[in-house]
Amino acid sequence: MNKGNSIYNFTFGKVCLSSLLFSASFNMLIPELPAYLSGLGGSAYIGLIIALFTLTAGVSRPFSGLLTDKIGRKPVMVFGALVCVGCGLLYPILGTVAGFLFLRLVHGFSTGFAPTAFAAYVADIVPSNRWGEAFGIQGLFFTSGLALGPAIGSSIKLWYSYEVLFYCSSAMALIAIVLVLRLKETLKETVRFKISLLKISKNDIISMAVFTPALITFLAYFSFGMVLTLIPDWSDYLGIKNKGSFFIAFTVASLTIRFLSGRMSDKLGRSIVSTMGLFVLMGALISMGIFKTATGLMVAAILYGLSMGILSPALNAWTADLSPAEQRGKGISTMFIALEMGIGLGALLSGFYYRGAPQNIPITMYGCAFMALIGFVFLRFKKNSPFRPK
C-alpha cells in the first residue's frame, strides 16, 4: 500500500484513464444494440441484451476475485479488456440472432474480470483513510466511460455504421490494455496461472464480511439494469433524437458529486452517505415515471446521476474497509456479483414487463424505486449504523 498520503500521481491517473476507456468500450454499444438486434429479427430478445451480459459477468466474479488475489491485478485487467477487443471484432461477423446472443454472453466476461482488478489495484496504491475519495475519482472515470460511451456510440452509428461502431469499441479496449501493461504489479506474492486455480470452493465465492454493502449495491443497481435496457426506447418515445442524451446528463451530474461524496464517506461514514444516496435515487426514479417529457427525463437523469455518484464511492470504500487485505479481491468480487445480479435482474424483469409497450415503462421505474426503498429502510434501522471506518 502507498505509505504516503497523496493519491494524485501518474500511476493512479493511468488506472483511471484505462478504466474510462474500458467502460466506454462496451457501453458505447448499448443504445444501438436494441435496434441492431431487432434488425436481425430478434426484437423479442431485447431484454437479454443486458441480462446475458450480466449473467456471465456475475458467474465469472468469483474467479476474478480469486485470480486477482493469486496471479495479480494486471493479468486480470488485461484479460477483461481483451474480451472487449475480441467481441467488438466478432459482432459484424456473427450476424445472426443466435450469434449476437452468444457474443453478449461472452462479452460479459469483460466486466466480470477487469473491474474487480481495477478496484483492488486502487486499494493497493491508496492509503486506506482516503479510499472513499480515491474510489470516488476512479469511479468518476469508470462511470464517465459508462455514460459518455452511449453518446459517442450513438453519434458513430448516426454518421457511419454498426460495423464502425463495433470496431471503435475494440479500439478503445485496446488502448486500455496498453495503459494497463505500463503499470507495475501491486500484488507482492503472485503465482503463475494454471487451470487448477479455476477450481473454487463455496468459500471462494462469497465474502460474508461485505454483506451489507453488497446488499445495498444489489438493491441500488437493480435500477441501472432498467435504465440500460429501457431508457434508449423511452428517449425515442419522448422524441429525443440522440439516445445517449440521458447518459450525458447522468454523467455530468455524477461528475459534479463523486469527488465530494467520496470525501464525505471518509469523514461521515459509509452508511450515512449510502442512505443519502438511496433517498436521492428514489426521487430520481419516481421523477422518471411521473414526468413524461424530454425535459422531465433530463431532470430525472441529473438526479439519477447524483444518486449514483453518491452511492458508488461509499459502497466501494465500504467493501474495501470490510475486506481482509489478503482477500481483497474476493470481497470486491462479492460486491460486483451483487452489482451484476442487480443489473441483470433489473434488465430482465423490466424488459419482460416492457414488451415493446412504452406505457409500461413508468411502472418499471416505480418498481426500481421500491427496491431502493428497501435498502433505505434496511440502513435506516440497521443495528450499529452508521458504520464509521477505522
Coordinates of C-alpha atoms in Angstrom, one line a residue:
M1 CA 0.0 0.0 0.0
N2 CA 1.1 3.5 -0.6
K3 CA 2.6 4.8 2.6
G4 CA 2.2 8.5 1.7
N5 CA -1.0 10.4 1.8
S6 CA -1.2 11.6 -1.8
I7 CA -3.4 9.8 -4.3
Y8 CA -2.7 12.1 -7.2
N9 CA 0.1 10.6 -9.2
F10 CA 0.9 9.2 -12.7
T11 CA 0.1 5.6 -11.8
F12 CA -3.3 6.5 -10.3
G13 CA -4.0 8.6 -13.4
K14 CA -3.3 5.7 -15.8
V15 CA -5.6 3.4 -13.8
C16 CA -8.4 6.0 -14.1
L17 CA -7.9 6.6 -17.8
S18 CA -7.7 2.9 -18.5
S19 CA -10.9 2.2 -16.6
L20 CA -12.7 5.0 -18.5
L21 CA -11.7 3.6 -21.9
F22 CA -12.6 0.1 -20.8
S23 CA -16.0 1.0 -19.6
A24 CA -16.7 3.2 -22.7
S25 CA -15.7 0.3 -25.0
F26 CA -18.5 -2.0 -24.0
N27 CA -21.1 0.6 -23.0
M28 CA -20.9 2.7 -26.3
L29 CA -22.8 -0.2 -27.9
I30 CA -25.8 -0.2 -25.6
P31 CA -28.0 2.5 -27.1
E32 CA -27.8 0.9 -30.6
L33 CA -28.0 -2.8 -29.7
P34 CA -31.8 -3.0 -29.3
A35 CA -32.3 -1.7 -32.9
Y36 CA -29.4 -3.8 -34.2
L37 CA -31.0 -7.0 -32.6
S38 CA -34.4 -6.0 -34.0
G39 CA -32.8 -5.6 -37.4
L40 CA -31.6 -9.2 -37.1
G41 CA -35.1 -10.3 -36.3
G42 CA -34.6 -10.7 -32.6
S43 CA -36.9 -7.9 -31.2
A44 CA -38.4 -10.5 -28.8
Y45 CA -35.0 -10.9 -27.1
I46 CA -34.2 -7.3 -26.3
G47 CA -34.4 -8.0 -22.6
L48 CA -31.5 -10.5 -23.0
I49 CA -29.0 -7.8 -24.3
I50 CA -28.1 -6.8 -20.7
A51 CA -29.3 -9.9 -18.9
L52 CA -26.9 -12.3 -20.8
F53 CA -24.0 -9.8 -20.4
T54 CA -24.5 -9.6 -16.7
L55 CA -25.1 -13.3 -16.3
T56 CA -21.5 -14.2 -17.4
A57 CA -20.2 -11.2 -15.6
G58 CA -21.7 -12.4 -12.3
V59 CA -20.7 -16.0 -12.9
S60 CA -17.1 -15.0 -13.5
R61 CA -16.8 -12.7 -10.4
P62 CA -15.7 -15.5 -8.0
F63 CA -12.9 -16.5 -10.5
S64 CA -11.8 -12.9 -11.0
G65 CA -11.6 -12.3 -7.2
L66 CA -9.6 -15.5 -6.7
L67 CA -7.3 -14.8 -9.6
T68 CA -6.8 -11.2 -8.6
D69 CA -5.5 -12.4 -5.2
K70 CA -3.3 -15.1 -6.8
I71 CA -1.9 -14.2 -10.2
G72 CA -2.1 -10.4 -9.8
R73 CA -4.1 -7.4 -10.6
K74 CA -2.6 -6.7 -14.1
P75 CA -3.3 -10.0 -15.8
V76 CA -7.0 -9.9 -14.7
M77 CA -7.4 -6.3 -16.0
V78 CA -5.8 -7.2 -19.3
F79 CA -7.9 -10.3 -19.8
G80 CA -11.1 -8.4 -19.2
A81 CA -10.2 -5.7 -21.8
L82 CA -9.1 -8.4 -24.3
V83 CA -12.6 -9.8 -24.2
C84 CA -13.9 -6.4 -25.3
V85 CA -11.4 -6.3 -28.2
G86 CA -12.4 -9.7 -29.4
C87 CA -16.2 -9.3 -29.2
G88 CA -16.1 -5.9 -30.9
L89 CA -14.4 -7.6 -33.9
L90 CA -16.8 -10.5 -34.0
Y91 CA -20.2 -8.7 -33.8
P92 CA -20.1 -7.8 -37.5
I93 CA -19.1 -11.4 -38.4
L94 CA -21.6 -13.4 -36.4
G95 CA -24.6 -11.5 -37.9
T96 CA -27.4 -13.8 -36.7
V97 CA -29.7 -13.6 -33.6
A98 CA -28.0 -16.7 -32.1
G99 CA -24.5 -15.4 -32.9
F100 CA -25.4 -12.0 -31.4
L101 CA -26.8 -13.5 -28.1
F102 CA -23.7 -15.8 -27.9
L103 CA -21.4 -12.8 -28.1
R104 CA -23.4 -10.9 -25.5
L105 CA -22.8 -13.9 -23.2
V106 CA -19.1 -13.9 -23.9
H107 CA -18.8 -10.1 -23.7
G108 CA -20.0 -10.3 -20.1
F109 CA -16.7 -11.9 -19.0
S110 CA -15.1 -8.5 -19.6
T111 CA -16.8 -6.8 -16.7
G112 CA -16.6 -10.0 -14.7
F113 CA -12.9 -9.6 -14.5
A114 CA -11.5 -6.2 -15.2
P115 CA -13.4 -4.0 -12.6
T116 CA -12.5 -6.3 -9.8
A117 CA -8.8 -5.9 -10.5
F118 CA -9.1 -2.2 -11.1
A119 CA -10.7 -1.7 -7.7
A120 CA -8.1 -4.0 -6.0
Y121 CA -5.3 -2.1 -7.6
V122 CA -6.7 1.3 -6.4
A123 CA -7.0 -0.1 -2.9
D124 CA -3.3 -1.2 -3.1
I125 CA -1.9 2.1 -4.1
V126 CA -4.0 4.5 -2.0
P127 CA -3.9 5.0 1.8
S128 CA -6.9 3.4 3.5
N129 CA -8.0 6.7 5.1
R130 CA -8.6 8.1 1.6
W131 CA -10.3 5.1 -0.1
G132 CA -13.6 6.9 -0.3
E133 CA -12.0 9.8 -2.2
A134 CA -9.9 7.5 -4.4
F135 CA -12.9 5.3 -5.3
G136 CA -14.9 8.4 -6.0
I137 CA -12.4 9.6 -8.5
Q138 CA -11.7 6.3 -10.1
G139 CA -15.4 5.6 -10.2
L140 CA -15.9 9.0 -11.8
F141 CA -13.7 7.9 -14.7
F142 CA -15.3 4.5 -14.9
T143 CA -18.8 6.0 -14.8
S144 CA -17.8 8.6 -17.3
G145 CA -17.0 5.8 -19.7
L146 CA -20.3 4.1 -19.0
A147 CA -22.2 7.3 -19.6
L148 CA -20.2 9.0 -22.3
G149 CA -19.8 5.7 -24.2
P150 CA -23.5 5.6 -25.3
A151 CA -23.4 9.2 -26.5
I152 CA -20.3 8.5 -28.5
G153 CA -21.7 5.2 -29.8
S154 CA -24.9 6.8 -31.0
S155 CA -23.0 9.5 -32.8
I156 CA -20.8 7.0 -34.5
K157 CA -23.8 5.0 -35.7
L158 CA -25.6 8.1 -36.8
W159 CA -22.7 9.2 -39.0
Y160 CA -21.2 5.8 -40.0
S161 CA -22.5 2.3 -39.5
Y162 CA -22.8 -0.6 -37.0
E163 CA -19.5 -2.1 -38.2
V164 CA -17.6 1.1 -37.5
L165 CA -19.2 1.3 -34.1
F166 CA -18.1 -2.2 -33.2
Y167 CA -14.6 -1.6 -34.4
C168 CA -14.3 1.6 -32.4
S169 CA -15.4 -0.4 -29.4
S170 CA -12.5 -2.8 -29.9
A171 CA -10.0 0.1 -30.4
M172 CA -10.9 1.7 -27.1
A173 CA -10.4 -1.5 -25.2
L174 CA -7.1 -2.0 -26.9
I175 CA -5.8 1.4 -25.8
A176 CA -7.0 0.5 -22.2
I177 CA -4.8 -2.6 -22.4
V178 CA -1.7 -0.5 -23.5
L179 CA -2.2 1.7 -20.4
V180 CA -2.5 -1.3 -18.1
L181 CA 0.6 -3.0 -19.5
R182 CA 2.6 0.0 -18.4
L183 CA 1.5 -0.4 -14.7
K184 CA 3.6 -2.0 -12.0
E185 CA 2.0 -5.1 -10.4
T186 CA 1.0 -4.3 -6.8
L187 CA 0.3 -7.9 -5.5
K188 CA 3.5 -8.8 -3.6
E189 CA 3.4 -12.5 -4.0
T190 CA 2.0 -13.9 -7.2
V191 CA 1.7 -17.3 -8.8
R192 CA 1.7 -18.4 -12.4
F193 CA -1.7 -19.1 -13.9
K194 CA -2.7 -22.8 -14.0
I195 CA -6.0 -24.5 -14.7
S196 CA -6.2 -25.7 -11.1
L197 CA -6.6 -22.1 -9.9
L198 CA -10.1 -22.2 -11.5
K199 CA -11.2 -24.9 -9.1
I200 CA -13.1 -22.9 -6.4
S201 CA -14.9 -23.9 -3.3
K202 CA -18.1 -22.3 -1.9
N203 CA -15.9 -20.4 0.5
D204 CA -14.2 -18.7 -2.5
I205 CA -17.4 -17.4 -4.0
I206 CA -18.9 -15.0 -1.4
S207 CA -17.4 -12.9 1.3
M208 CA -20.0 -12.5 4.1
A209 CA -17.8 -9.8 5.6
V210 CA -19.1 -7.4 2.9
F211 CA -22.8 -8.5 3.1
T212 CA -24.2 -5.0 3.9
P213 CA -22.5 -3.0 1.1
A214 CA -23.2 -5.9 -1.3
L215 CA -26.9 -5.9 -0.4
I216 CA -27.2 -2.2 -0.9
T217 CA -25.3 -2.5 -4.2
F218 CA -27.8 -5.1 -5.5
L219 CA -30.8 -3.0 -4.5
A220 CA -29.4 0.2 -6.0
Y221 CA -28.2 -1.2 -9.2
F222 CA -31.4 -3.0 -10.0
S223 CA -32.5 0.3 -11.5
F224 CA -29.4 0.5 -13.7
G225 CA -30.4 -2.6 -15.5
M226 CA -33.8 -1.0 -16.2
V227 CA -32.0 2.2 -17.4
L228 CA -29.7 0.5 -19.7
T229 CA -32.5 -1.6 -21.2
L230 CA -35.4 0.8 -21.5
I231 CA -34.0 4.4 -21.5
P232 CA -33.0 4.2 -25.2
D233 CA -36.5 3.3 -26.2
W234 CA -38.1 5.7 -23.7
S235 CA -35.9 8.5 -25.1
D236 CA -37.0 7.7 -28.6
Y237 CA -40.7 7.7 -27.4
L238 CA -40.3 11.1 -25.9
G239 CA -38.8 12.5 -29.1
I240 CA -35.1 12.7 -28.0
K241 CA -33.1 12.0 -31.2
N242 CA -29.7 11.1 -29.5
K243 CA -30.5 8.1 -27.3
G244 CA -27.3 8.9 -25.4
S245 CA -28.6 12.3 -24.1
F246 CA -29.8 10.7 -20.9
F247 CA -26.4 9.3 -20.2
I248 CA -24.7 12.6 -20.9
A249 CA -26.9 14.3 -18.3
F250 CA -26.3 11.4 -16.0
T251 CA -22.5 11.7 -16.4
V252 CA -22.3 15.4 -15.8
A253 CA -24.3 15.1 -12.6
S254 CA -22.2 12.2 -11.4
L255 CA -19.0 14.1 -12.1
T256 CA -20.1 17.0 -10.0
I257 CA -20.7 14.9 -6.9
R258 CA -18.3 12.0 -6.8
F259 CA -15.3 13.8 -5.5
L260 CA -17.3 15.4 -2.7
S261 CA -19.3 12.3 -1.8
G262 CA -16.2 10.1 -1.7
R263 CA -14.6 12.5 0.8
M264 CA -17.9 12.7 2.7
S265 CA -17.9 8.9 3.2
D266 CA -14.3 9.1 4.6
K267 CA -15.5 11.7 7.1
L268 CA -19.1 10.9 7.9
G269 CA -19.2 7.2 7.4
R270 CA -20.3 4.9 4.6
S271 CA -23.8 4.1 6.0
I272 CA -24.8 7.8 6.3
V273 CA -23.7 8.6 2.8
S274 CA -25.3 5.4 1.3
T275 CA -28.6 6.3 3.0
M276 CA -28.4 9.8 1.4
G277 CA -27.7 8.2 -2.0
L278 CA -30.7 5.9 -1.8
F279 CA -33.0 8.7 -0.9
V280 CA -31.9 10.7 -4.0
L281 CA -32.2 7.5 -6.1
M282 CA -35.8 7.0 -5.1
G283 CA -36.6 10.6 -6.1
A284 CA -34.9 10.2 -9.4
L285 CA -36.8 7.0 -10.3
I286 CA -40.2 8.4 -9.3
S287 CA -39.4 11.5 -11.3
M288 CA -38.6 9.4 -14.4
G289 CA -42.0 7.8 -14.2
I290 CA -44.1 10.9 -13.4
F291 CA -42.7 13.5 -15.8
K292 CA -43.3 12.0 -19.3
T293 CA -41.5 14.8 -21.3
A294 CA -38.0 15.2 -22.7
T295 CA -37.2 17.9 -20.1
G296 CA -38.6 15.8 -17.3
L297 CA -36.4 12.9 -18.3
M298 CA -33.3 15.1 -18.4
V299 CA -34.1 16.4 -14.9
A300 CA -34.5 12.8 -13.7
A301 CA -31.2 11.9 -15.4
I302 CA -29.5 14.6 -13.3
L303 CA -31.0 13.3 -10.1
Y304 CA -30.1 9.7 -11.1
G305 CA -26.5 10.7 -11.8
L306 CA -26.3 12.5 -8.4
S307 CA -27.6 9.4 -6.6
M308 CA -25.2 7.0 -8.2
G309 CA -22.4 9.5 -7.7
I310 CA -23.2 9.5 -4.0
L311 CA -23.6 5.7 -3.7
S312 CA -20.8 4.3 -5.7
P313 CA -17.7 5.7 -3.9
A314 CA -19.2 4.9 -0.5
L315 CA -20.1 1.3 -1.4
N316 CA -16.7 0.6 -3.0
A317 CA -14.9 2.0 0.0
W318 CA -17.2 0.2 2.5
T319 CA -16.4 -3.0 0.7
A320 CA -12.6 -2.3 0.9
D321 CA -13.0 -1.4 4.6
L322 CA -14.6 -4.8 5.4
S323 CA -12.3 -7.0 3.3
P324 CA -9.2 -8.6 4.8
A325 CA -6.1 -7.5 2.9
E326 CA -5.3 -11.0 1.7
Q327 CA -8.9 -11.4 0.4
R328 CA -9.4 -8.0 -1.1
G329 CA -10.2 -9.4 -4.5
K330 CA -12.7 -11.8 -3.0
G331 CA -14.5 -9.0 -1.1
I332 CA -14.6 -6.7 -4.1
S333 CA -15.8 -9.5 -6.4
T334 CA -18.6 -10.2 -4.0
M335 CA -19.8 -6.6 -4.2
F336 CA -19.6 -6.8 -8.0
I337 CA -21.5 -10.1 -8.0
A338 CA -24.3 -8.2 -6.2
L339 CA -24.0 -5.4 -8.8
E340 CA -24.3 -7.7 -11.7
M341 CA -27.2 -9.6 -10.2
G342 CA -29.0 -6.3 -9.6
I343 CA -28.3 -5.0 -13.2
G344 CA -29.2 -8.4 -14.7
L345 CA -32.4 -8.9 -12.9
G346 CA -33.4 -5.3 -13.4
A347 CA -32.8 -5.6 -17.1
L348 CA -34.5 -9.0 -17.5
L349 CA -37.6 -8.1 -15.5
S350 CA -38.0 -4.6 -16.9
G351 CA -37.5 -5.9 -20.5
F352 CA -40.1 -8.7 -19.8
Y353 CA -42.6 -6.3 -18.5
Y354 CA -42.0 -3.7 -21.2
R355 CA -42.7 -6.0 -24.2
G356 CA -42.4 -3.1 -26.6
A357 CA -45.2 -1.0 -25.0
P358 CA -43.9 2.4 -23.8
Q359 CA -46.8 2.9 -21.4
N360 CA -45.4 0.0 -19.3
I361 CA -42.0 1.7 -18.7
P362 CA -43.1 4.1 -15.9
I363 CA -44.3 1.0 -13.8
T364 CA -40.8 -0.5 -14.1
M365 CA -39.3 2.8 -12.8
Y366 CA -41.6 2.7 -9.7
G367 CA -40.6 -0.9 -9.1
C368 CA -37.0 0.1 -9.1
A369 CA -37.8 2.9 -6.7
F370 CA -39.3 0.4 -4.3
M371 CA -36.1 -1.7 -4.4
A372 CA -34.2 1.4 -3.4
L373 CA -36.7 2.0 -0.6
I374 CA -35.9 -1.5 0.8
G375 CA -32.3 -0.5 1.0
F376 CA -33.1 2.8 2.6
V377 CA -35.2 1.2 5.3
F378 CA -32.6 -1.5 5.9
L379 CA -29.8 1.0 6.5
R380 CA -32.0 3.4 8.5
F381 CA -32.9 0.7 11.1
K382 CA -29.8 -1.5 10.9
K383 CA -28.1 -2.1 14.3
N384 CA -24.8 -0.4 14.8
S385 CA -25.5 2.0 12.0
P386 CA -23.9 4.3 10.9
F387 CA -20.7 2.5 10.1
R388 CA -17.7 4.6 10.6
P389 CA -14.4 3.4 9.1
K390 CA -11.4 3.0 11.3

